[in-house]
PDB file of C-alpha atoms in Angstrom:
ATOM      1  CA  UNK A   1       0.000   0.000   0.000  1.00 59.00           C
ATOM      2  CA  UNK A   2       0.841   3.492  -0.598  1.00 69.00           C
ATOM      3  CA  UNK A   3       2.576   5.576   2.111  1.00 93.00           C
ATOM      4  CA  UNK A   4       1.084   8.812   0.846  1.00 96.00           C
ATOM      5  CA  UNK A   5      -2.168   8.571  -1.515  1.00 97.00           C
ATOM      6  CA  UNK A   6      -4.320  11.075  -2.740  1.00 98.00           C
ATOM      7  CA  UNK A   7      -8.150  11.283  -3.174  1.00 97.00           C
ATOM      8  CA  UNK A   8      -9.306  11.850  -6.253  1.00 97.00           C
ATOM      9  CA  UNK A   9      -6.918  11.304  -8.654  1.00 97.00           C
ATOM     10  CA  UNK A  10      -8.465  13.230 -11.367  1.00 97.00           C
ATOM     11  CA  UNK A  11     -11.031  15.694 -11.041  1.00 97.00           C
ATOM     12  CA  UNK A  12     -13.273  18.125 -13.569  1.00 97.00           C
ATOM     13  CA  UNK A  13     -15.158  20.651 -12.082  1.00 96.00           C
ATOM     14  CA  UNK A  14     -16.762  23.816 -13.154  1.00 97.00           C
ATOM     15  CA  UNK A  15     -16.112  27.210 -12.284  1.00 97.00           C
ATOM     16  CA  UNK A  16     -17.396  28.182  -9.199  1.00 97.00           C
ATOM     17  CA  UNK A  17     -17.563  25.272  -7.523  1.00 97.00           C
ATOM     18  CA  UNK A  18     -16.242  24.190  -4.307  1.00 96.00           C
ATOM     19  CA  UNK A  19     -13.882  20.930  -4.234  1.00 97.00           C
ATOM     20  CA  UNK A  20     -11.544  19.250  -1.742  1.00 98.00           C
ATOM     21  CA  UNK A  21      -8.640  16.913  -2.146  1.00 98.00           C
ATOM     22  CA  UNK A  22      -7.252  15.228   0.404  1.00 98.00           C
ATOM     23  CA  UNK A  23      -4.728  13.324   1.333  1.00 98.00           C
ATOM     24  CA  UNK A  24      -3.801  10.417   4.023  1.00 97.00           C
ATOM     25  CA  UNK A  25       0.006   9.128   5.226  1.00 97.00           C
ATOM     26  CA  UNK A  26       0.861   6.217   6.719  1.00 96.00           C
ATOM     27  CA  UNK A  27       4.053   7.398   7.414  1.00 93.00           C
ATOM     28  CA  UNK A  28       3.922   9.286  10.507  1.00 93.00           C
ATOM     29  CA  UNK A  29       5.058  12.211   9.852  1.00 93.00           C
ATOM     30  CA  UNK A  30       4.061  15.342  11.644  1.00 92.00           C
ATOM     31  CA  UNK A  31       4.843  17.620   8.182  1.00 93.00           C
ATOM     32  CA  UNK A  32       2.920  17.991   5.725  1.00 95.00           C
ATOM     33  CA  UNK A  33       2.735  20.235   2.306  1.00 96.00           C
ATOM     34  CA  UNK A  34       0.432  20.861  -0.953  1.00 97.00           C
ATOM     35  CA  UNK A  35       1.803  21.689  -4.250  1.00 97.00           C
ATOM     36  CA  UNK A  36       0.656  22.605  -7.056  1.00 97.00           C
ATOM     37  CA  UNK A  37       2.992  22.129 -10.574  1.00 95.00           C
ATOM     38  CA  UNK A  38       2.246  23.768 -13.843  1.00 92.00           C
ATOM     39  CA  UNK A  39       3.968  23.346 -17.250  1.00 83.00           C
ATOM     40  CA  UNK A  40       7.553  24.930 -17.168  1.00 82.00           C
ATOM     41  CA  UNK A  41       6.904  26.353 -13.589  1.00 85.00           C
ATOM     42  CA  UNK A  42       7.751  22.935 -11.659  1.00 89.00           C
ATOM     43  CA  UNK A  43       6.196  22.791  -8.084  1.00 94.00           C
ATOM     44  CA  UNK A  44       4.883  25.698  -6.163  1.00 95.00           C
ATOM     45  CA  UNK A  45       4.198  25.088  -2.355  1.00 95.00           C
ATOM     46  CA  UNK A  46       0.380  26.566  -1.371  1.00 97.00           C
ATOM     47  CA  UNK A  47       0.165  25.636   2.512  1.00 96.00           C
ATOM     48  CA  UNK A  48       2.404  23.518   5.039  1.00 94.00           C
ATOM     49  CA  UNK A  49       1.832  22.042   8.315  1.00 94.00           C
ATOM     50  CA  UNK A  50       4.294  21.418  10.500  1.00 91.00           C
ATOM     51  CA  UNK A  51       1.828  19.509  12.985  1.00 90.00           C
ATOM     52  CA  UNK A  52      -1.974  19.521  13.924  1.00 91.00           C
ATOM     53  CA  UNK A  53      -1.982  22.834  15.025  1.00 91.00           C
ATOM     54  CA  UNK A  54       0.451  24.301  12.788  1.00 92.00           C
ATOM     55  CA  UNK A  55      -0.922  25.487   9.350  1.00 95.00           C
ATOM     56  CA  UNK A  56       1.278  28.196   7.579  1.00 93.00           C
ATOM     57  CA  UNK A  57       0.590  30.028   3.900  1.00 94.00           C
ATOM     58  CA  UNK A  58       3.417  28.934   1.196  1.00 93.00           C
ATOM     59  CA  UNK A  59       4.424  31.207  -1.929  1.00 90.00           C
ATOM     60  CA  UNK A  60       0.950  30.956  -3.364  1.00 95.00           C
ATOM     61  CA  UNK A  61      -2.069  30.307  -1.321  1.00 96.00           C
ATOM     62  CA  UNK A  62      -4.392  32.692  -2.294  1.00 96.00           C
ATOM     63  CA  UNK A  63      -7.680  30.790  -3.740  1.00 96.00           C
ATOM     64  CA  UNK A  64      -6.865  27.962  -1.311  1.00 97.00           C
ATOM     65  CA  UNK A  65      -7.692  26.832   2.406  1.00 97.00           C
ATOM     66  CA  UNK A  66      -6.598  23.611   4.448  1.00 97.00           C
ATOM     67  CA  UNK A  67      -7.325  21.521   7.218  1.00 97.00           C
ATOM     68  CA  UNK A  68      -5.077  19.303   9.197  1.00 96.00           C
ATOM     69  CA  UNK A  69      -7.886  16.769  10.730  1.00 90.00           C
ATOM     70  CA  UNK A  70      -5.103  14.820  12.344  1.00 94.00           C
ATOM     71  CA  UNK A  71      -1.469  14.005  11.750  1.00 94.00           C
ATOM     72  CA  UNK A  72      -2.228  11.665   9.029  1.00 96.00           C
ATOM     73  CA  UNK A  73      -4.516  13.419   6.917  1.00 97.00           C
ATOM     74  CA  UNK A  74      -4.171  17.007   5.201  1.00 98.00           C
ATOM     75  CA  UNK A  75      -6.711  18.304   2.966  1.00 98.00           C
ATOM     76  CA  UNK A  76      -6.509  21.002   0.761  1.00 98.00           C
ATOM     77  CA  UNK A  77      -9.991  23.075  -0.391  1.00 98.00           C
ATOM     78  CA  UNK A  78     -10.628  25.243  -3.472  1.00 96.00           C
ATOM     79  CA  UNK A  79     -13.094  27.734  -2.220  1.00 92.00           C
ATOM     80  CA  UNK A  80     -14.244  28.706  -6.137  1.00 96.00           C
ATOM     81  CA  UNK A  81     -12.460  27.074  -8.165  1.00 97.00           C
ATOM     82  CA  UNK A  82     -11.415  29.342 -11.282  1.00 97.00           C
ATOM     83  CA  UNK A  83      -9.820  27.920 -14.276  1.00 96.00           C
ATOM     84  CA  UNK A  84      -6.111  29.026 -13.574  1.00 95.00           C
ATOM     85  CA  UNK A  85      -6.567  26.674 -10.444  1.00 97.00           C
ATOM     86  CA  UNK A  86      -6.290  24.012 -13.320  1.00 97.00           C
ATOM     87  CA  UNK A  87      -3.067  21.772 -12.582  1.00 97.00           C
ATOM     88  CA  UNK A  88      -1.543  18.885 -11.004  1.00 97.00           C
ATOM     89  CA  UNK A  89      -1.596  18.888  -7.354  1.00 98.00           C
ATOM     90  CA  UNK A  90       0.666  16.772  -5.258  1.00 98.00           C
ATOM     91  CA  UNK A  91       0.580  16.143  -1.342  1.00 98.00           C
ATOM     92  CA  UNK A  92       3.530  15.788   0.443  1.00 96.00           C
ATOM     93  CA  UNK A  93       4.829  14.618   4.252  1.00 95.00           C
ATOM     94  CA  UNK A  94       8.451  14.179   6.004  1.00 91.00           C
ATOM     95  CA  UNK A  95       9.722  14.029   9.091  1.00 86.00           C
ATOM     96  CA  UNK A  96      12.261  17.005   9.455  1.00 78.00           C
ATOM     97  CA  UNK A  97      13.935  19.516   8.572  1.00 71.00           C
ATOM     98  CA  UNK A  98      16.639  17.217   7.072  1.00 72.00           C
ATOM     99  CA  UNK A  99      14.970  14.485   6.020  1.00 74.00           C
ATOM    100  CA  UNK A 100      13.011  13.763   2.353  1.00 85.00           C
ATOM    101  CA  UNK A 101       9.791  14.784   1.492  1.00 91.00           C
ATOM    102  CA  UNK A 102       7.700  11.828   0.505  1.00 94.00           C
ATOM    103  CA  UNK A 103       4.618  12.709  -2.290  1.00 96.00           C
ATOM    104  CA  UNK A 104       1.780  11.255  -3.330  1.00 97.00           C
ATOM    105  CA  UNK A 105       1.005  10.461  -6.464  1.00 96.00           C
ATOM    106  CA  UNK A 106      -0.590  13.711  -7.089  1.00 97.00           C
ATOM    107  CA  UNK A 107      -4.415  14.908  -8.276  1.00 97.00           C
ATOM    108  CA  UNK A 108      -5.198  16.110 -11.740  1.00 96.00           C
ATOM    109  CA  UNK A 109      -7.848  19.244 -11.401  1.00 97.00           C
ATOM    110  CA  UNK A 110      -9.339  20.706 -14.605  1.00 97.00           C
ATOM    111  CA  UNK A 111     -11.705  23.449 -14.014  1.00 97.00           C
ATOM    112  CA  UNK A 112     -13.690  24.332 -16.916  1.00 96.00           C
TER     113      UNK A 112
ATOM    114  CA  UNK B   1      11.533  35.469  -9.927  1.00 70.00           C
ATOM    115  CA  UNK B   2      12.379  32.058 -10.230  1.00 82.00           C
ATOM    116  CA  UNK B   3      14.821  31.369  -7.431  1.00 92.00           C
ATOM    117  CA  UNK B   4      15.763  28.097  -8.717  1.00 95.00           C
ATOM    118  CA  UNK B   5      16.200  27.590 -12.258  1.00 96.00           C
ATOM    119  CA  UNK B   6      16.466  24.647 -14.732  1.00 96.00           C
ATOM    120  CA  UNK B   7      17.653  26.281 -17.662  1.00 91.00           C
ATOM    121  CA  UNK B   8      17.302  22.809 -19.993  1.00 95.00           C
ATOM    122  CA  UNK B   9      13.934  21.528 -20.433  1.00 94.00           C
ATOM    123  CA  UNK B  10      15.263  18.448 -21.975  1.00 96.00           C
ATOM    124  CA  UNK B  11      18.303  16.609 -22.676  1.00 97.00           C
ATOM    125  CA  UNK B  12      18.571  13.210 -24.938  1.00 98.00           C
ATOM    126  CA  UNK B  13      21.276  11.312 -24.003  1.00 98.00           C
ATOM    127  CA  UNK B  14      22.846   7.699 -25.438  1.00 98.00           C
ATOM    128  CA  UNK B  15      22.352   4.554 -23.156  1.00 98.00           C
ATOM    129  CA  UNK B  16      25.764   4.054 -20.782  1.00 98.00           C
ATOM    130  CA  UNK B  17      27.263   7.837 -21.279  1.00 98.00           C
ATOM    131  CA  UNK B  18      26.664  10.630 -18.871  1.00 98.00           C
ATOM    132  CA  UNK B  19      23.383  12.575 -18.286  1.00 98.00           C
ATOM    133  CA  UNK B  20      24.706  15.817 -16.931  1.00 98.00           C
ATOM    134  CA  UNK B  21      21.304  17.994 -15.324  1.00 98.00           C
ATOM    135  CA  UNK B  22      22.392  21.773 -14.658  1.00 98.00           C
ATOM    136  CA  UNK B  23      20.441  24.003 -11.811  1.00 98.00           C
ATOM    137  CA  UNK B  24      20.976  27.367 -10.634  1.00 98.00           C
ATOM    138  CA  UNK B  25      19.941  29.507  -7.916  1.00 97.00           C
ATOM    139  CA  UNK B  26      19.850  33.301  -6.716  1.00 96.00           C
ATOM    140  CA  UNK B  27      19.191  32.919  -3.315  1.00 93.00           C
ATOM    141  CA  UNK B  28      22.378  32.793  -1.035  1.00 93.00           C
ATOM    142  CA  UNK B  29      20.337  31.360   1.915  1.00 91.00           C
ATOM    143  CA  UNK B  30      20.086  28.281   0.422  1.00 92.00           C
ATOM    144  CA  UNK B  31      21.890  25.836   2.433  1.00 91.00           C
ATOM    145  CA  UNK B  32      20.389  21.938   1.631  1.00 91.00           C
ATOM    146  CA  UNK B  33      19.468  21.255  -2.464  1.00 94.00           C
ATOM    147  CA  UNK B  34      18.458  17.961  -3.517  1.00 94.00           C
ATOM    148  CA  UNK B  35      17.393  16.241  -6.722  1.00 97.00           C
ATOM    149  CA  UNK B  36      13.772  14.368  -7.562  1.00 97.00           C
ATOM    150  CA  UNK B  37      12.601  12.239 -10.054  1.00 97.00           C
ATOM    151  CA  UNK B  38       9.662  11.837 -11.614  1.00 96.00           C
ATOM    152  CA  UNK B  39       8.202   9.421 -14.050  1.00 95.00           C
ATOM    153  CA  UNK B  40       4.053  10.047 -15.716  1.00 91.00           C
ATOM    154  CA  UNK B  41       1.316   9.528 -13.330  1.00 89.00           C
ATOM    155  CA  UNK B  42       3.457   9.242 -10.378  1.00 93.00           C
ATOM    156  CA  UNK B  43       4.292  11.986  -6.902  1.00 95.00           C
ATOM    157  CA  UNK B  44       8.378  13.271  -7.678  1.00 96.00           C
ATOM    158  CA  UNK B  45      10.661  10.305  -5.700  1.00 96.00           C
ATOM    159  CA  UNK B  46      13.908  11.413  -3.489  1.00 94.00           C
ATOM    160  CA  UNK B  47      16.650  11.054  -5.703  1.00 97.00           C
ATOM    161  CA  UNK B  48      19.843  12.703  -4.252  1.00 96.00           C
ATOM    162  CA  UNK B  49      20.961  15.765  -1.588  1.00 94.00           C
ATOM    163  CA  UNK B  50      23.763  17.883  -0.134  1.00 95.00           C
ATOM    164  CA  UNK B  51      24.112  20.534   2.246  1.00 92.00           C
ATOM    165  CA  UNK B  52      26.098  23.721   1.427  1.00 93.00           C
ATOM    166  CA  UNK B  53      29.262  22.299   3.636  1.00 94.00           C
ATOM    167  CA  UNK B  54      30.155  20.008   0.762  1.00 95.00           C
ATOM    168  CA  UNK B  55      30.724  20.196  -2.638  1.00 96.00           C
ATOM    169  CA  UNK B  56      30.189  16.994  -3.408  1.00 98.00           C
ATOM    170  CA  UNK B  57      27.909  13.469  -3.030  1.00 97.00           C
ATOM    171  CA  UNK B  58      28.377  10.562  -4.531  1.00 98.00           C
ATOM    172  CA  UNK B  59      25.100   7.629  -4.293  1.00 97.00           C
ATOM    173  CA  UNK B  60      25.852   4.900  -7.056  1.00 97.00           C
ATOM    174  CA  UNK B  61      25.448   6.335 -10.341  1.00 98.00           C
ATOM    175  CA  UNK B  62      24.150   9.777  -9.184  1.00 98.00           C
ATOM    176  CA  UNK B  63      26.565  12.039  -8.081  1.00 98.00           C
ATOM    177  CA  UNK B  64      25.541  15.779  -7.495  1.00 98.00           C
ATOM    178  CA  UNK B  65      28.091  18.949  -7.436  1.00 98.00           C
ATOM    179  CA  UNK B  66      27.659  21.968  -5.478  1.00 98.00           C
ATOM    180  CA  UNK B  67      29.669  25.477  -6.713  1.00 97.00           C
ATOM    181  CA  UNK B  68      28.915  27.628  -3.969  1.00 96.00           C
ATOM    182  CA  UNK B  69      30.565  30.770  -5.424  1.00 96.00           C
ATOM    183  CA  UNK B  70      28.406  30.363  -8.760  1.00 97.00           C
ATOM    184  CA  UNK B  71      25.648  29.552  -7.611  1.00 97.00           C
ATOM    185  CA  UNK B  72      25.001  26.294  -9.185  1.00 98.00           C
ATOM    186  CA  UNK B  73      24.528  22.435  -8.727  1.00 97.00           C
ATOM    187  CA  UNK B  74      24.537  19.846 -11.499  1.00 98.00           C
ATOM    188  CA  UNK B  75      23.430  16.129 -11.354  1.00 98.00           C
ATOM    189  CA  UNK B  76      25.515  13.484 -12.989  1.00 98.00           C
ATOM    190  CA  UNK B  77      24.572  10.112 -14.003  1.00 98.00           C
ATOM    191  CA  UNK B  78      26.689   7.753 -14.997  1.00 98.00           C
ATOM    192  CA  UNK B  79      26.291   5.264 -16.768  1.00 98.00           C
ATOM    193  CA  UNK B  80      22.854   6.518 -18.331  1.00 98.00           C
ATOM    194  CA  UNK B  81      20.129   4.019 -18.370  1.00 98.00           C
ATOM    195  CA  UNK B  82      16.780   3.754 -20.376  1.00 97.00           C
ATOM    196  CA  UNK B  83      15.162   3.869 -17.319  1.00 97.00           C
ATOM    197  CA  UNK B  84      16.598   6.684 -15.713  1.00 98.00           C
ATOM    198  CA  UNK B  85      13.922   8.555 -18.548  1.00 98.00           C
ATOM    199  CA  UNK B  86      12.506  10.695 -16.239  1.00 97.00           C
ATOM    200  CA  UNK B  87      11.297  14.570 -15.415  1.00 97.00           C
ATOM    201  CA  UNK B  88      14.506  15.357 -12.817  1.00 98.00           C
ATOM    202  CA  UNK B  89      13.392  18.478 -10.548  1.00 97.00           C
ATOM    203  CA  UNK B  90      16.163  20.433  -8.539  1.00 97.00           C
ATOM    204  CA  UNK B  91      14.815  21.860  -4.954  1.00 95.00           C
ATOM    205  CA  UNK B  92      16.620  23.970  -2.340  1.00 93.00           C
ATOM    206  CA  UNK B  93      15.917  24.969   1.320  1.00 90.00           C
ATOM    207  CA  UNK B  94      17.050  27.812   3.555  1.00 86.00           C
ATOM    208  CA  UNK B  95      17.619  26.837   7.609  1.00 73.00           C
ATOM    209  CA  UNK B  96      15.376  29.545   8.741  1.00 60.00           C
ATOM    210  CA  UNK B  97      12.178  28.362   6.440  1.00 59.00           C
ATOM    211  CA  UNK B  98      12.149  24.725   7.488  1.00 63.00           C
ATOM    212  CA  UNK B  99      12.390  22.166   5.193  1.00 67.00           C
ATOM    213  CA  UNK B 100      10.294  24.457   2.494  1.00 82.00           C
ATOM    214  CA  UNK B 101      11.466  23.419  -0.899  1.00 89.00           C
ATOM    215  CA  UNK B 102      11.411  25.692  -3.462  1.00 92.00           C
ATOM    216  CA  UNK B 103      11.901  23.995  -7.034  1.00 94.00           C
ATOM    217  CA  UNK B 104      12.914  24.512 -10.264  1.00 95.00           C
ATOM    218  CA  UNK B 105      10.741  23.831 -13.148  1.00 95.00           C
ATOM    219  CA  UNK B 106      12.433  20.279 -14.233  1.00 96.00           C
ATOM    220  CA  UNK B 107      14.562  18.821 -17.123  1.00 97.00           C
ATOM    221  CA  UNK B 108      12.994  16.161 -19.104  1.00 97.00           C
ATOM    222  CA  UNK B 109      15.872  13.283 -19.415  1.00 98.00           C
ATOM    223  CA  UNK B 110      16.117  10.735 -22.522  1.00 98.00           C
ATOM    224  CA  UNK B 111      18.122   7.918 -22.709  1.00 98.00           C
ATOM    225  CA  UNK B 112      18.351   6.361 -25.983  1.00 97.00           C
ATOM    226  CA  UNK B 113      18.931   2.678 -26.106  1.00 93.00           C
TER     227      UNK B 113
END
């Protein structure tokens, strides 16, 4: 089983709309991160939590809230979704400020 | 600004010679850079790190190189291998923000059989 998976793995959704991804580790990690990559921009960080009670903006959260539920699971909200918010989205966790980040396998969000 | 830049968005490269993957950056904070891979339809994989005390690290076929003074690492692979076709992403990290990566915006890497 996957350490880090990600619900759903492709969504379409119309403008407007309010979605959620989430994601679940089995790892045990207390961090935790959402990206977002676009073509020829690579991946751009859009919140981080460093535990349960620890969520902090990255270099481009506007358009975008999270909730930590617990220290497994991180999910990441699109209030009203807009097309621009079209891209591949990929969770993250690790364990410290030297050690890997482990992703998921990522979300594909088209918003027409 | 794109603090971390991957000036090649692709390189081909014959099966068993080097893949050489070049990455700069512009912010002297950075202390800890590391290199991911990623193949389609799958999260980028851990590939390879150093800190900013070395210049060097060496894991099998993947060695990366750190010039402080220019501002640049590059990612060798040797020998090249068919499946080593792969996205490769350079990251970076300064001490005071964590482990927040900030990442370039990838190399496509083929190897030719």
């Amino acid at each position: 089983d996957a350490d880090v998976t990600q619900t759903p793995r492709n969504r379409i959704t119309k403008t407007g709309k309010r979605i959620m991804l989430e994601c679940s580790q089995t790892k045990g990690h207390d961090r935790m991160y959402w990206y977002r990559q676009d073509p020829g921009l690579g991946l751009r960080l859009i919140y981080y939590s460093f535990d349960v009670k620890d969520i902090n903006k990255g270099e481009i959260s506007d358009g975008y809230s999270v909730s930590r539920q617990a220290q497994a699971k991180f999910s990441l909200s699109l209030e009203s979704a807009i097309p621009n918010q079209t891209a591949l989205y990929f969770c993250a966790t690790s364990s410290g400020r030297w050690e890997t980040q482990y992703f998921g396998p990522g979300t594909r969000l088209l918003v027409l | 600004d794109q603090q971390v830049k991957q000036n090649s968005p692709s390189l081909s490269v014959q099966e068993g010679r080097i893949s050489i993957l070049n990455c700069d950056y512009t912010n002297s904070m950075f202390d800890y850079f590391l290199w991911y891979k990623k193949y389609p339809a799958e999260g980028p994989t851990f590939l390879i790190s150093i800190s900013s005390i070395k210049d060097k690290n060496e894991d099998g076929r993947f060695t990366v190189f750190l010039n402080k003074s220019a501002k640049h690492l590059s990612l060798h692979i040797v020998p090249s291998q068919p499946g080593d076709s792969a996205v490769y992403f350079c990251a970076a990290s300064a001490g005071e923000y964590g482990n927040k990566l900030v990442f370039g915006a990838g190399t496509i890497l083929r190897v030719k059989s």
